[in-house]
C-alpha positions as CSV (number, residue, x, y, z in Angstrom):
1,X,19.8,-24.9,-7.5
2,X,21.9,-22.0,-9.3
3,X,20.2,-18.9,-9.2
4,X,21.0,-15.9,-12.0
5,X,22.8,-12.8,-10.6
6,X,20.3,-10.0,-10.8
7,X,21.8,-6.3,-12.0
8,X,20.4,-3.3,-10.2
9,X,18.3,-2.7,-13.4
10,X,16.9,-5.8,-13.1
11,X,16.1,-5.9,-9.7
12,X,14.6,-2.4,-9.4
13,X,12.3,-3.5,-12.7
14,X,11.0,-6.1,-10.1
15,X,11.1,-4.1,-7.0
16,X,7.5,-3.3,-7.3
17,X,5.8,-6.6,-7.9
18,X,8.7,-8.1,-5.5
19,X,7.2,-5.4,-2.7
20,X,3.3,-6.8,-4.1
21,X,4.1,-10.5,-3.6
22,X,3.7,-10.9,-7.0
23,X,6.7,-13.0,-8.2
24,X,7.9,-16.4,-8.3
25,X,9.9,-18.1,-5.8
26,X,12.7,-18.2,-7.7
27,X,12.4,-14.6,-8.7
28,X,11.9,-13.5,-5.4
29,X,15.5,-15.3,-4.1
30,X,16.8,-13.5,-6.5
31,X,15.6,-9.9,-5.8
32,X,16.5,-10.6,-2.2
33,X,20.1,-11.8,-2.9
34,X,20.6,-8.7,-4.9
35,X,18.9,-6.3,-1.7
36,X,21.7,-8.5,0.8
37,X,24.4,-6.9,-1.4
38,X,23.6,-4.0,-3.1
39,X,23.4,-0.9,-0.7
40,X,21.9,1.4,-3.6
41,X,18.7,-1.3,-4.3
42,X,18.4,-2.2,-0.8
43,X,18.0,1.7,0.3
44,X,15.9,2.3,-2.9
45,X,13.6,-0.5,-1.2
46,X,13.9,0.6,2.0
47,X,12.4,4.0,1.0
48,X,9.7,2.5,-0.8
49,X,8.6,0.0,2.0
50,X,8.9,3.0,3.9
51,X,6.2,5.0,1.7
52,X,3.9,2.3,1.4
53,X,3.8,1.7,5.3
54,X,2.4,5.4,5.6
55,X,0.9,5.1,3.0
56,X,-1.1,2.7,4.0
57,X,-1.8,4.3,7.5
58,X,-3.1,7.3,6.0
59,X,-5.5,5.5,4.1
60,X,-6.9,3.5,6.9
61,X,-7.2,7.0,8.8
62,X,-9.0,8.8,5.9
63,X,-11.5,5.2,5.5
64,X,-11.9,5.5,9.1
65,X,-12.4,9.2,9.4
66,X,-15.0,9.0,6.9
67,X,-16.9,5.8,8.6
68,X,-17.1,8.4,11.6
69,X,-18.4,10.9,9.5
70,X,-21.6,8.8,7.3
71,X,-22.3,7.4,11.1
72,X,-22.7,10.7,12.2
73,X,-24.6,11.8,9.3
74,X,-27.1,8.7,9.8
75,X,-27.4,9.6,13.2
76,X,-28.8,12.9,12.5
77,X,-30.9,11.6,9.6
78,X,-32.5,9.5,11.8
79,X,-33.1,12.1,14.2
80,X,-34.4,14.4,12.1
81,X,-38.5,14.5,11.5
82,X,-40.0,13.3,8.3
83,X,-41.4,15.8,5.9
84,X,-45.2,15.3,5.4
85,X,-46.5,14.4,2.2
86,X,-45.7,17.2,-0.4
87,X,-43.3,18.8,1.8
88,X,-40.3,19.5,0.7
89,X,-37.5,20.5,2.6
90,X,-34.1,22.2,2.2
């Protein structure tokens, strides 16, 4: 099977749906032949894979840190006594 030559523009138009797993076979053999010989698209995609791997690490922290934080906040709800009826608190 003959696969068409990507050009850089062409490549970098799929580089985001390439890094999403959203492409075909076919178009993915071809955004990975043009990332083996291109230097420029294969460090553009290098910094971008690199960005998305922290990225994604800061967002598991932040989801994590605030799982922390609303099981703390339950644990001192539960703690707390209940206001009578027609008392309010503050």
């Amino acid at each position: 099977m003959l696969l068409s030559m990507l050009n850089c523009k062409e490549t970098l138009a799929r580089l985001n749906d390439y890094l999403d797993r959203e492409l075909s076979a076919q178009e993915i053999k071809q955004v990975e032949r043009h990332l083996r010989i291109c230097h420029h698209c294969s460090q553009i995609y290098a910094t971008e894979t690199t960005f998305l791997t922290e990225l994604k690490t800061k967002v598991r922290r932040v989801e994590t840190e605030d799982a922390q934080v609303l099981s703390l906040l339950n644990r001192i709800k539960a703690e707390l006594p209940e206001a009578a009826p027609g008392e309010t608190t503050k």
